[in-house]
Coordinates of C-alpha atoms in Angstrom, one line a residue:
M1 CA 41.3 12.7 15.4
T2 CA 38.2 12.7 17.4
T3 CA 37.5 15.4 19.2
T4 CA 34.6 15.4 21.7
L5 CA 32.6 18.3 22.6
L6 CA 31.5 18.6 26.1
R7 CA 28.8 21.2 27.8
T8 CA 29.9 20.9 31.4
A9 CA 32.9 20.8 33.9
A10 CA 31.3 17.8 35.3
E11 CA 31.8 15.8 32.2
L12 CA 35.5 17.1 31.5
H13 CA 36.1 15.7 35.2
A14 CA 34.6 12.5 34.4
R15 CA 37.1 11.6 32.0
A16 CA 39.9 9.6 32.5
R17 CA 43.0 11.9 33.2
R18 CA 46.3 11.3 31.2
G19 CA 49.3 12.7 30.8
R20 CA 49.6 16.7 31.0
R21 CA 46.6 18.7 30.4
A22 CA 47.1 21.9 28.0
V23 CA 44.1 24.2 27.9
V24 CA 43.6 26.8 25.0
M25 CA 40.7 29.4 26.0
T26 CA 38.7 31.2 23.3
M27 CA 35.8 32.9 22.4
G28 CA 34.9 31.0 19.4
A29 CA 35.0 31.9 15.7
L30 CA 38.3 30.0 15.5
H31 CA 40.9 30.9 12.9
E32 CA 44.7 29.8 12.2
G33 CA 45.9 31.9 15.2
H34 CA 43.9 29.6 17.4
A35 CA 45.1 26.7 15.6
T36 CA 48.7 27.7 16.2
L37 CA 47.8 27.8 19.5
I38 CA 46.2 24.4 19.6
R39 CA 49.0 22.8 17.7
T40 CA 51.3 24.4 20.2
A41 CA 49.3 22.8 23.0
R42 CA 49.6 19.6 21.1
G43 CA 53.3 19.5 21.4
I44 CA 53.4 20.5 24.9
A45 CA 51.0 18.0 26.1
G46 CA 52.1 15.3 23.8
P47 CA 50.9 11.9 22.4
D48 CA 50.0 10.8 26.1
G49 CA 48.6 14.4 27.3
E50 CA 45.4 16.0 26.6
V51 CA 44.4 19.2 24.7
V52 CA 41.3 21.3 25.9
V53 CA 39.6 23.8 24.1
T54 CA 37.4 26.2 25.7
V55 CA 34.8 28.2 23.8
F56 CA 32.9 30.5 25.7
V57 CA 31.5 34.3 24.9
N58 CA 32.2 36.1 28.3
P59 CA 29.9 38.6 28.9
L60 CA 32.0 40.3 31.8
Q61 CA 34.3 41.3 29.0
F62 CA 32.0 43.4 27.0
G63 CA 31.2 46.9 28.0
A64 CA 28.3 48.9 27.5
G65 CA 27.9 49.6 23.3
E66 CA 30.6 47.1 22.7
D67 CA 29.6 44.0 20.4
L68 CA 28.4 40.9 22.8
D69 CA 25.4 40.3 20.4
R70 CA 27.4 41.0 17.3
Y71 CA 30.3 38.6 18.2
P72 CA 30.5 35.5 16.0
R73 CA 29.3 32.1 17.3
T74 CA 30.4 29.1 15.2
L75 CA 30.8 26.2 17.3
E76 CA 30.2 23.7 14.3
A77 CA 33.0 24.9 12.5
D78 CA 35.3 25.5 16.1
V79 CA 34.8 22.2 16.9
E80 CA 35.9 20.9 13.3
L81 CA 39.2 23.4 13.4
A82 CA 40.0 22.4 16.8
G83 CA 40.0 18.8 16.0
K84 CA 42.2 19.0 13.0
S85 CA 44.5 21.2 15.1
G86 CA 45.2 18.7 17.4
A87 CA 42.6 19.2 20.1
D88 CA 41.0 15.9 22.3
V89 CA 38.1 18.3 23.8
V90 CA 36.2 21.0 23.1
L91 CA 34.5 22.6 26.2
A92 CA 31.6 25.0 25.1
P93 CA 30.1 25.7 28.6
S94 CA 26.6 27.7 28.9
V95 CA 26.6 31.1 30.8
D96 CA 24.6 29.1 33.6
E97 CA 27.6 27.0 33.7
V98 CA 30.3 29.3 34.3
Y99 CA 28.3 31.5 36.2
P100 CA 25.4 29.8 38.4
G101 CA 23.0 32.0 39.9
G102 CA 24.0 34.9 37.5
E103 CA 27.0 37.4 37.3
P104 CA 29.2 37.1 40.4
Q105 CA 29.5 39.1 43.2
V106 CA 32.8 38.6 43.9
R107 CA 35.6 39.2 41.0
I108 CA 39.1 39.3 40.1
T109 CA 40.3 43.1 40.1
A110 CA 43.0 43.6 37.5
G111 CA 44.4 46.7 39.8
P112 CA 46.3 49.8 38.4
M113 CA 47.9 47.4 35.3
G114 CA 44.4 46.8 34.5
E115 CA 43.5 50.6 34.0
R116 CA 46.2 51.5 31.4
L117 CA 45.7 51.0 27.4
E118 CA 43.0 48.7 26.9
G119 CA 41.7 49.2 30.3
A120 CA 41.6 53.0 29.8
S121 CA 39.7 52.4 26.4
R122 CA 37.4 49.4 27.8
P123 CA 36.8 50.3 31.7
G124 CA 36.2 46.8 33.5
H125 CA 37.3 44.6 30.4
F126 CA 40.2 43.1 32.4
D127 CA 38.5 42.4 35.6
G128 CA 35.8 40.4 33.5
M129 CA 38.7 38.6 31.3
L130 CA 40.7 37.5 34.7
T131 CA 37.3 36.6 36.6
V132 CA 36.4 34.1 33.7
V133 CA 40.1 33.0 33.3
A134 CA 40.2 31.8 36.8
K135 CA 37.0 30.2 36.6
L136 CA 38.1 28.6 33.5
L137 CA 41.5 27.6 35.0
H138 CA 39.5 26.2 38.0
L139 CA 36.9 24.1 35.9
T140 CA 39.4 22.7 33.6
R141 CA 42.4 22.0 35.9
P142 CA 45.2 22.4 33.3
D143 CA 48.9 21.7 33.9
V144 CA 49.7 24.5 31.2
A145 CA 47.5 27.2 29.7
L146 CA 48.3 28.9 26.3
Y147 CA 47.4 32.2 25.4
G148 CA 48.5 34.5 22.3
Q149 CA 50.7 37.4 22.5
K150 CA 48.5 39.5 20.1
D151 CA 46.7 40.1 23.2
A152 CA 50.0 41.2 24.9
Q153 CA 48.5 43.0 27.8
Q154 CA 45.7 40.2 28.7
L155 CA 48.8 37.8 28.9
A156 CA 50.5 39.9 31.0
L157 CA 47.8 40.1 33.4
I158 CA 46.9 36.4 33.4
R159 CA 50.8 35.8 34.3
R160 CA 50.5 38.3 37.3
M161 CA 47.1 36.6 38.4
V162 CA 48.4 33.3 38.2
R163 CA 51.8 34.6 39.9
D164 CA 50.3 36.8 42.7
L165 CA 47.7 34.4 43.6
N166 CA 49.3 31.3 43.4
F167 CA 47.4 29.4 40.5
G168 CA 49.4 26.1 39.8
V169 CA 49.7 26.3 36.1
E170 CA 51.9 27.2 33.8
I171 CA 51.3 30.2 31.5
V172 CA 52.9 30.0 27.7
G173 CA 52.5 32.6 25.2
V174 CA 52.4 32.0 21.8
P175 CA 53.8 34.5 19.2
T176 CA 51.3 36.4 17.0
V177 CA 50.0 34.9 13.7
R178 CA 49.8 37.1 10.6
E179 CA 47.8 36.9 7.1
E180 CA 50.2 37.6 4.3
D181 CA 49.8 41.1 4.3
G182 CA 51.1 41.6 8.1
L183 CA 47.5 42.3 9.5
A184 CA 47.0 40.3 12.8
L185 CA 44.7 37.4 12.4
S186 CA 41.5 38.4 14.6
S187 CA 38.0 37.2 14.6
R188 CA 37.0 41.0 13.9
N189 CA 39.0 40.9 10.7
R190 CA 35.9 39.7 8.9
Y191 CA 33.9 43.1 9.8
L192 CA 36.1 44.8 7.8
S193 CA 35.1 45.7 3.8
P194 CA 37.9 45.9 1.4
R195 CA 38.7 49.5 1.8
E196 CA 38.8 49.1 5.5
R197 CA 40.9 46.5 5.4
R198 CA 43.7 48.7 3.1
T199 CA 43.3 51.2 5.9
A200 CA 43.5 48.6 8.8
L201 CA 47.1 47.3 7.4
A202 CA 48.5 50.8 9.0
L203 CA 48.6 48.8 12.3
S204 CA 50.9 46.2 11.6
Q205 CA 53.1 48.7 9.1
A206 CA 53.5 51.1 12.0
L207 CA 54.9 48.4 14.1
F208 CA 57.1 47.0 11.4
A209 CA 58.2 50.8 10.9
G210 CA 59.2 51.3 14.8
R211 CA 60.8 47.5 14.7
D212 CA 62.9 48.5 11.6
R213 CA 64.0 51.7 13.1
H214 CA 64.7 49.7 16.3
A215 CA 66.8 47.3 14.5
A216 CA 68.8 49.4 12.6
Q217 CA 70.3 51.5 15.3
E218 CA 70.9 48.2 17.2
A219 CA 72.7 46.9 14.4
L220 CA 74.8 50.2 13.7
R221 CA 75.8 50.6 17.3
A222 CA 76.7 47.0 17.4
R223 CA 79.2 47.3 14.3
A224 CA 80.6 50.4 15.8
R225 CA 81.5 49.2 18.9
E226 CA 83.4 46.3 17.1
V227 CA 86.1 48.2 16.3
P228 CA 88.0 49.9 19.2
A229 CA 89.9 52.7 17.2
T230 CA 87.8 55.7 15.9
R231 CA 89.9 55.6 12.6
A232 CA 89.9 52.0 12.4
R233 CA 86.2 52.0 13.0
A234 CA 85.7 54.5 10.1
E235 CA 87.7 52.7 7.7
A236 CA 85.9 49.1 8.5
L237 CA 82.5 50.9 8.1
S238 CA 83.7 52.8 5.1
A239 CA 84.9 49.4 3.5
I240 CA 81.5 47.7 3.7
G241 CA 80.1 51.1 1.9
E242 CA 78.5 52.6 5.0
S243 CA 79.9 56.2 4.5
R244 CA 77.1 58.2 6.7
A245 CA 78.0 55.4 9.1
A246 CA 81.6 56.0 9.1
A247 CA 81.3 59.6 9.4
D248 CA 79.7 59.7 12.8
A249 CA 80.8 56.1 13.8
H250 CA 82.5 57.3 17.0
A251 CA 79.4 59.5 18.1
V252 CA 77.3 56.2 17.5
A253 CA 79.4 54.1 19.1
K254 CA 79.5 56.4 22.6
A255 CA 75.7 57.4 21.9
A256 CA 73.0 56.2 24.5
P257 CA 71.0 53.0 23.5
V258 CA 68.6 53.1 20.7
A259 CA 65.7 55.8 22.2
P260 CA 62.3 54.7 22.6
S261 CA 61.2 58.1 21.3
A262 CA 62.7 57.5 17.9
V263 CA 60.7 53.9 17.7
R264 CA 57.6 55.8 18.9
A265 CA 58.0 58.4 16.0
A266 CA 58.7 55.9 13.5
A267 CA 55.6 54.4 14.2
R268 CA 53.5 57.6 14.6
L269 CA 54.3 58.6 10.9
V270 CA 52.8 55.6 9.5
L271 CA 49.6 56.0 11.3
D272 CA 49.4 59.9 10.6
D273 CA 49.7 59.1 7.1
A274 CA 46.7 56.4 7.6
A275 CA 44.8 58.9 9.3
R276 CA 44.3 60.9 5.8
L277 CA 43.1 57.9 4.3
D278 CA 39.7 57.1 3.3
P279 CA 38.3 55.5 5.2
P280 CA 40.5 56.9 7.8
L281 CA 42.4 55.1 10.7
E282 CA 41.2 56.6 14.1
L283 CA 43.9 56.0 16.4
D284 CA 43.3 55.0 20.0
Y285 CA 46.7 54.8 21.1
L286 CA 50.5 54.2 20.6
A287 CA 52.4 52.9 23.3
L288 CA 55.9 51.6 24.1
V289 CA 55.8 49.9 27.5
D290 CA 57.6 47.6 29.9
P291 CA 55.6 44.2 29.8
S292 CA 55.9 43.8 33.6
D293 CA 53.5 46.5 34.3
F294 CA 52.4 48.3 31.0
T295 CA 53.6 51.5 32.0
E296 CA 55.5 54.0 29.2
I297 CA 59.5 53.3 29.1
E298 CA 61.7 56.3 28.8
D299 CA 64.7 56.8 26.7
G300 CA 67.8 55.0 28.3
H301 CA 65.5 52.2 29.0
T302 CA 66.9 48.4 28.6
G303 CA 65.4 44.9 28.4
E304 CA 62.1 43.8 27.1
A305 CA 59.4 45.9 25.8
V306 CA 56.2 45.9 23.9
L307 CA 55.2 48.3 21.0
A308 CA 51.2 48.3 20.9
V309 CA 48.7 50.1 18.9
A310 CA 45.0 50.2 18.9
A311 CA 42.8 51.8 16.4
R312 CA 39.4 51.9 14.7
V313 CA 38.6 51.9 11.1
G314 CA 35.0 52.2 10.3
T315 CA 33.0 50.4 13.1
T316 CA 35.8 48.0 13.9
R317 CA 38.1 48.3 16.5
L318 CA 41.7 46.4 16.1
I319 CA 44.7 46.0 18.3
D320 CA 48.4 44.8 17.6
N321 CA 51.9 44.6 19.0
I322 CA 55.1 43.5 18.7
P323 CA 57.7 42.9 21.5
L324 CA 61.3 44.6 21.3
T325 CA 64.5 44.4 23.5
F326 CA 66.7 47.4 24.0
G327 CA 70.2 46.6 24.6
A328 CA 72.5 48.1 27.1
A329 CA 75.7 50.6 25.9
S330 CA 79.1 49.2 26.3

């Protein structure tokens, strides 16, 4: 399909509005993760709607010493990928278009939720992110806006801003896209040398280890709860070859829900091993948090959670996360 490149909001507003408008906000350097967002937006907008992709490297999101000048700018390739993925329009505004008169004096503040994890590592980052998202929502006037779950804290804050400040837009989160080896897609992956990339795989491997520990414990508890009597439970588990599970089936059935501390410990083992690699993984944080406010959850927690990790390999900082659900005990 033909994709139109626009530079100003006025050009976008001059277009005939048809159907639902779905917006995907990016900082460019588009990859398959962005393509997935755009294809999802196309499905939501439908054949009669409109998909708009914004490309804007937001200076307010970069702190001192961060990679604003180094951040890749590949607009021609971005327009091509956006078009192939189903975008009708790519809006690539200048800094002056988004911030006329210079940096804004009035900004969105992320509050306490924006000071945790990524916010603690990158002070002011989320204030800048929310400010530009608010501006781009006003400039593009979408019915729905889509964001990747890879940036889980960002997504949670955008949802909170839209709810708290009564933005009339639907926010949709799209699952993280991974490469075949498990590494979450990111424009920063291109900075990794082959040896650094091998070390970087520890981020996703740690998350998968935590997920597997969680799944195994939840599955064992579910099987144990299915058999009411202690003897019958042991016999049933023995029949499927789970002798260790049969030996303590009663204890498992009566235990508390899967402990978040066990999930953290499983992930931490992988990260500790990666810290001894060459080059080493330098851990920033490993956290298991409530997605509503990004505070750490405690043992006994039930409901949704996010297992998140951030680390540096060489000069490249990477983040990743996976969602988990902790079930209630019967």
